[in-house]
Amino acid sequence: MVTIHINDKPFKIKEGQNLLHAGLSLGFDIPYFCWHPAMGSVGACRQCAVKQFKDEKDSKGRIVMACMTPAEDGTRISIDDPEVLEFRKSVIEWLMLNHPHDCPVCDEGGECHLQDMTVMTGHTYREHRFKKRTYRNQYLGPFIHHEMNRCIQCYRCVRFYRNVAGGRDFNALACHDHIYFGRHREGTLDNPYSGNLVEICPTGVFTDKTFKEHYTRKWDLQTAPSICVHCGLGCNTIAGERYGVLRRIRNRYHHHVNGYFLCDRGRYGYEFVNSENRIRRPLQRMKRTDHPAPVSAKTALKAAAASMIENRRIIGIGSPRASLEANFMLQQLAGTENFYAGVSDAHLQQIRTAVAAPGQGPIRIPTLQEAAQSDAVFILGEDLPNTAPLLALNLRRMVDSKAVQMAEDLQIHGWNDAAVRAVAQDTKGTMCIASPKDTLLDDIAMLTYRAAPDDLARLGFAVAAALDPAAPKVESLSEDEKTAVEKISRMLKNTDRPLIVSGTACGCRSVMEAAANVAYALASPNRTAGLLYVVPECNSLGMGLMETAGGLETAFESLDSRGAAAVVILENDLYRRVDAEQVDRFLDAVPQVIVLDHLFNRTVNQADLVFPAATFAEAIGTLVNIEGRAQRFFQIFPTPPEITASWRCLRDLMITAKRTDADFWHSFDAVVSAMAASKPVFSRISITAPGEHFHMRDGKIPRQSFRYSGRTAIGTNISVHEPKPVEDTESPLAFSMEGYNGFPPPSLIPRFWRPGWNSVQALNKFQSEIGGPLRGGDPGLRLMETDPDIKAVYFTEIPAQRTLSNNQYHLVALYHVFGSEELSILSPGIAERTPDPYLALSPKDAAALDLTEGDRAGISLDGMHVKLPVRIMPGLFNTVTGLPAGLPGIPVVQLPTEVAVEKEKTE
Amino acid sequence: MKCPLTEHIRPGEAPLALEAYEKKGGYSAARKAVGKMAPEQITSMVTDSHLRGRGGAGFPTGQKWSFVPMEKEVHRRKYLVVNADEMEPATFKDRLLLEGNPHQLIEGILLSAYAVQADIAYIFLRRAYVTAAQRLAQAIAEAYDSSYLGSNILGSGFNLELHLHSSAGRYICGEETALLNALEGRRATPRSKPPFPPVVGLWGKPTVTNNVETICNIPHIVNHGADWFRRLSRTPNGGTKIYGVSGRVKRPGAWELPMGTTIREIFEERAGGMQEGYRFRGLLPGGGSTDFLIKEHLDVQMDFDTVQKAGSRMGTGTMVILDDHTCPVGLVLNLIRFFAQESCGWCTPCREGLSWMARILSAIEAGQGESADLEKLQRHTGLLGMGNTYCAHAPGAMEPLQSALKYFKEDFNRHIQEKRCPWR
Amino acid sequence: MLTRKEIAEIETEFSRYEQKQAVGVEALKIVQRHRGWVSDETLQATAEFLDMTPDELDGVATFYNHIFRKPVGRHVILICDSVTCWIMGYEDMIQHLRKRLEIDFGETTPDGRFTLLPHVCLGCCDHAPAMMIDDDLYQDLDLEKIDRILGAYE
């Protein structure tokens, strides 16, 4: 701790900070632009000027930039010295010389950091009488709108895009007072984190293009804390709505999970909520050859309940993308022995491995933030930038940690961004990525290794054996494999905080088990390795924590062996899970097919009864991310009429079926309590977020800002009578602008705003320390416990060495951040960036098959013959062929498997 | 011996080739020192000589070299960079040395690199000095052939690679840290200090940068000693200095004279004073980024400390004279336009402030000035000071402006009141 | 798309710098020497050869005024507009050049002979006014001299 003096008052602060960071953490309002808590200081904008004094007697002092000045013992500064106030005002004046009078038409208006800083410094009057410089804008793709005239050259965009996100197709161009930020040639920004530019940019140069399609001022948005539903990381978001249309997704800071950033899939994948493809009314088909007809909820419930009388067996198929509560209610409805995980048996096994392995040996599950602090990372089988984008972004920062260490050895502060980079040069991360194909993280890794999934597993097992003789050994390793094993184990051996990352992308349980073995093998008296498993969906892990009777094939088989009156399918398109023939057969055979979902899909189209399910934006629920963190999402706006939250619909169904136990679940909180009682792992789940009864002293927490306009005018086109405000009976939030406007518990923060801080920078006021945890603790509850002292039970099923027969290739799934996920692809911008279906081959394999780019090739899968255009991928391992996972038109395949590839004869 | 730097320079003729240079005593300092003297010894000599950087900042050279880490246990790559990016307006002294005696520079580089144990040296030469590039390339090839460069120089075990790098323009490249960025193939924005280049420089390695004229002094210091060097000067700053005069004088040119020669002596005796029909109004003593001095300062000695006491900077030591036929506002406008255009665009006050002032001055010069303009200009001279900006570029630009507002206020006022430039 | 000669010239630069990126500026100068200016396609080809993205190389190219990202004439006139040359008659020189060539700064004569550009101090202030045409330096200019000099260029 050191003592500094600000405005003549002493403050005790942590060592090593710069004055801007320290001042803001203490609550002082110091203006700034180029500094960013996640990117450190560069001293470019000169806005954060303060006066520094040598000692108490020094009355003159000198102007220094707070962000570039260390806060050391004895440092004395004044923030409101008249000379420095004048200087800060001048900085705004300079920035305003060329800034256009766009506020009324600028998307940023009302949440603009430049506006806030202008007001803060007190600059008002324009004395510049000359022409302003203007620029031509570029087309940057479907996500970002470009308006360069507004640029104040703070350089944040290029620093984020290049240094944090690793993007290379964007740069600062030109010189002096016509610096331009853009691309060499206009075109879609490549990098999948580009959307963060809209929050990084302190003015309206980079704005959310999709938001423009249905623009609303920030103060007119109704917002609530939410969770991204497009992958298993559970990034925290703030979603905003007006007039029943979900308008945009913004980052919600969580120190341990996503920090300041989101990926583009999470930011722009929301449009399915507004899609024309939404199911908005209950539907019924009397005969399976009929078109479905809309019916009242009462009719639909009665028809469904008819299958449930007299203890008839109901098969319940849950979903890894539905909330815990919805899954739980289905489990209650069907009974645990009839409740199935809505994924293939094989995938369920993998998810169960992700749940069980952490408890089977001495490891820790790091937070995503802690992952960034690892001093060595071994990624086995995952294409992180596509399967867990924000984790990949965090791991990029692992190199930064290394760089900071190198810099601090030279007495350079870690926040001195440019200096740290100068010291680090192109140091690579202590990272090995072993996968079937190259990844966008390869540029920071010191080692990469390519192999087919089974061989990746063998590699992993061998590394574990090299680290701990007690781990099972691998026979018949090739020389190359032995060399790789030696390199990787050497890389991991003398580290303090190693991390092993694996997941379900390879479709191979052995890969995950091998990863666990490596993590166990690294345990020592003063070291516990981190182990993280990437699972594909927002509640894969949640579903994995629940009791299920098996996966889909097991469910289908149970119909044959035990029969059923009906199947209730929760938010799940079975055709994405297992091959179509199996699903067809099952759905044909079940007497009644009842489906709850948001959007029309192939499964919905086979249903006898369809219940429109509320999305994350229209319902409350809990999801569990890959850290095992249970997180609560709150609905943004009242559930539209005739749509119901799935958990509530299932409850209504049980009530209609006269199930007496249904009376207990009269509220969401009651469901949560019941869930807590159902299984030890969920026992504390009620504290994920405060329940409905929780009130602040001024009342509930308003979803609307106190400037929210048009409250009584909305809806006058329907009726001039002022509607009663909709009550939220499920949470401490209100669909209102009245209530408590201060610092609610972090899990309930609907927006970051403080007086004078209308932009995303208001977050500063909510953190216990800038860039640190939220005041009151970051939300969510870690469910999975690990024990660093437990003795490892090594996995022993090592795949045998396989030699492929002629013309056979290992088939893998290749993941695309844009396209592999079911819901986000309904956003036009994401659909635009989704690749067309293809079959991928390495250049060598393609040549051997006499195939060039675009030729059609065929593979045989489970009796089906699939023809696809060839894509040649230089980064794909030889003997491996890949299909893009989850794309429309791509058949579902059980992996791992081998296929023959043949060139299609052209007609 | 009074003009060691320019002794063998014959303007208009080819420079001495290596053999001729050796015959005149060239590379004798190298033979004396490399492998024979301890590197720290040379640094000591240079410190004792009171040699101060000739690029304009005047930092004591020996002291700069002493910041370079010299641990012997770990061999770390180190760089020596020669700043030959002479682009300061009205400055033409380095050209004289580069074209006139490239081997003198090479010998200086060898000795300087040896003193800090740098193993790679770059000459960062401005693009426009084409003749200098050709002559330097030739001389470097000759030096390699004679083993004054490369491996095991003079059998000492010391290795030095010397590369000639020619730039692609931009005045800001002359700023030490911006130059490093330019050498690294980046946009030439300066770097913040600390860390200082001798600790973290080119590609993160310890790097020393010195001006051409500074380096050219080193062989002579090594040959004749620190005492000798100090005694060449008329003031505590050691050595000789190449002074220059340009503008409406009878004999514009450059001359090597004792450090501390008075302005009057350079201006009247060497340059012959004003041309017929022109009268002296003022001068910028050391290039475009120095404050005006006027008649009362003609007897000021031209050295770092004395010129600073008089309210200006010696800078590069090449003066430009303001005559009575030249509009001071136009002159300042020319300079501010230059500085605005050459701003790298990194920090706000320089990028926006200089541009604004250029427009205000342009308006004043065109007869469209307003009374509040002078106050704005004055305010900027205070705001664009060291520490307020990221580097010394904008503060340098303020020097001619602030002194012009002080000494030629009336001329500014006339432009505004008469709504025209009285000189046109 | 780079010629073998250009590639050879760029390759000799690699050994002189610690990192490939450092060769960027020199590579641009090399291709500009061969082609007169650096077009988008030239920039892309050069970037690819250096393992840089075109955006990275363009960020550097557009910073430096000696890299021409627009076509230029066969000869580029760089006339010094700095303080001493200005004192010594720059305005008369530029007025004359504008009249003679009938173009202004940034423009190229219709016959493709000359492009006219301003330039900062050329470092020969004792022989002002001065200008360069391509790599040739011309000092102590007067109107007559300018005419003679221009005549020497095709």
mmCIF file of N, CA, C and O in Angstrom, chain A residues 387-409:
data_model
loop_
_atom_site.group_PDB
_atom_site.id
_atom_site.type_symbol
_atom_site.label_atom_id
_atom_site.label_comp_id
_atom_site.label_asym_id
_atom_site.label_seq_id
_atom_site.Cartn_x
_atom_site.Cartn_y
_atom_site.Cartn_z
ATOM 1 N N THR A 387 -15.482 -22.238 -31.080
ATOM 2 C CA THR A 387 -16.377 -22.930 -30.145
ATOM 3 C C THR A 387 -16.553 -22.176 -28.832
ATOM 4 O O THR A 387 -17.576 -22.349 -28.169
ATOM 5 N N ALA A 388 -15.577 -21.394 -28.453
ATOM 6 C CA ALA A 388 -15.678 -20.636 -27.205
ATOM 7 C C ALA A 388 -14.974 -19.312 -27.418
ATOM 8 O O ALA A 388 -13.911 -19.048 -26.835
ATOM 9 N N PRO A 389 -15.548 -18.439 -28.263
ATOM 10 C CA PRO A 389 -14.824 -17.250 -28.710
ATOM 11 C C PRO A 389 -14.272 -16.371 -27.593
ATOM 12 O O PRO A 389 -13.126 -15.943 -27.659
ATOM 13 N N LEU A 390 -15.060 -16.137 -26.539
ATOM 14 C CA LEU A 390 -14.541 -15.233 -25.513
ATOM 15 C C LEU A 390 -13.411 -15.877 -24.716
ATOM 16 O O LEU A 390 -12.514 -15.198 -24.215
ATOM 17 N N LEU A 391 -13.417 -17.196 -24.613
ATOM 18 C CA LEU A 391 -12.296 -17.862 -23.942
ATOM 19 C C LEU A 391 -11.032 -17.686 -24.774
ATOM 20 O O LEU A 391 -9.952 -17.422 -24.249
ATOM 21 N N ALA A 392 -11.176 -17.801 -26.096
ATOM 22 C CA ALA A 392 -10.030 -17.581 -26.978
ATOM 23 C C ALA A 392 -9.511 -16.156 -26.810
ATOM 24 O O ALA A 392 -8.307 -15.923 -26.753
ATOM 25 N N LEU A 393 -10.418 -15.202 -26.704
ATOM 26 C CA LEU A 393 -9.995 -13.811 -26.533
ATOM 27 C C LEU A 393 -9.246 -13.647 -25.217
ATOM 28 O O LEU A 393 -8.211 -12.986 -25.147
ATOM 29 N N ASN A 394 -9.755 -14.286 -24.187
ATOM 30 C CA ASN A 394 -9.067 -14.214 -22.896
ATOM 31 C C ASN A 394 -7.689 -14.848 -22.966
ATOM 32 O O ASN A 394 -6.730 -14.347 -22.398
ATOM 33 N N LEU A 395 -7.582 -15.960 -23.687
ATOM 34 C CA LEU A 395 -6.284 -16.621 -23.757
ATOM 35 C C LEU A 395 -5.280 -15.794 -24.555
ATOM 36 O O LEU A 395 -4.085 -15.882 -24.326
ATOM 37 N N ARG A 396 -5.758 -14.985 -25.473
ATOM 38 C CA ARG A 396 -4.854 -14.065 -26.173
ATOM 39 C C ARG A 396 -4.147 -13.193 -25.165
ATOM 40 O O ARG A 396 -2.987 -12.819 -25.317
ATOM 41 N N ARG A 397 -4.852 -12.848 -24.113
ATOM 42 C CA ARG A 397 -4.291 -11.930 -23.144
ATOM 43 C C ARG A 397 -3.265 -12.621 -22.252
ATOM 44 O O ARG A 397 -2.558 -11.971 -21.489
ATOM 45 N N MET A 398 -3.162 -13.937 -22.414
ATOM 46 C CA MET A 398 -2.158 -14.672 -21.666
ATOM 47 C C MET A 398 -0.776 -14.208 -22.097
ATOM 48 O O MET A 398 0.161 -14.138 -21.304
ATOM 49 N N VAL A 399 -0.646 -13.886 -23.373
ATOM 50 C CA VAL A 399 0.626 -13.366 -23.866
ATOM 51 C C VAL A 399 0.891 -12.012 -23.224
ATOM 52 O O VAL A 399 2.021 -11.666 -22.888
ATOM 53 N N ASP A 400 -0.171 -11.221 -23.034
ATOM 54 C CA ASP A 400 -0.009 -9.924 -22.379
ATOM 55 C C ASP A 400 0.536 -10.102 -20.964
ATOM 56 O O ASP A 400 1.384 -9.334 -20.524
ATOM 57 N N SER A 401 0.032 -11.130 -20.268
ATOM 58 C CA SER A 401 0.525 -11.341 -18.901
ATOM 59 C C SER A 401 2.008 -11.636 -18.922
ATOM 60 O O SER A 401 2.772 -11.159 -18.083
ATOM 61 N N LYS A 402 2.395 -12.431 -19.916
ATOM 62 C CA LYS A 402 3.815 -12.769 -20.040
ATOM 63 C C LYS A 402 4.612 -11.500 -20.314
ATOM 64 O O LYS A 402 5.675 -11.264 -19.737
ATOM 65 N N ALA A 403 4.071 -10.670 -21.206
ATOM 66 C CA ALA A 403 4.747 -9.439 -21.577
ATOM 67 C C ALA A 403 4.890 -8.522 -20.375
ATOM 68 O O ALA A 403 5.931 -7.897 -20.177
ATOM 69 N N VAL A 404 3.836 -8.446 -19.582
ATOM 70 C CA VAL A 404 3.878 -7.577 -18.405
ATOM 71 C C VAL A 404 4.976 -8.043 -17.460
ATOM 72 O O VAL A 404 5.712 -7.236 -16.890
ATOM 73 N N GLN A 405 5.099 -9.359 -17.329
ATOM 74 C CA GLN A 405 6.153 -9.905 -16.460
ATOM 75 C C GLN A 405 7.526 -9.468 -16.962
ATOM 76 O O GLN A 405 8.365 -9.006 -16.200
ATOM 77 N N MET A 406 7.735 -9.599 -18.281
ATOM 78 C CA MET A 406 9.020 -9.214 -18.867
ATOM 79 C C MET A 406 9.283 -7.733 -18.632
ATOM 80 O O MET A 406 10.392 -7.323 -18.318
ATOM 81 N N ALA A 407 8.236 -6.930 -18.772
ATOM 82 C CA ALA A 407 8.400 -5.494 -18.625
ATOM 83 C C ALA A 407 8.696 -5.120 -17.180
ATOM 84 O O ALA A 407 9.550 -4.278 -16.896
ATOM 85 N N GLU A 408 7.960 -5.761 -16.267
ATOM 86 C CA GLU A 408 8.162 -5.415 -14.854
ATOM 87 C C GLU A 408 9.571 -5.773 -14.402
ATOM 88 O O GLU A 408 10.136 -5.125 -13.524
ATOM 89 N N ASP A 409 10.162 -6.777 -15.027
ATOM 90 C CA ASP A 409 11.560 -7.087 -14.710
ATOM 91 C C ASP A 409 12.487 -5.936 -15.077
ATOM 92 O O ASP A 409 13.596 -5.838 -14.577
#
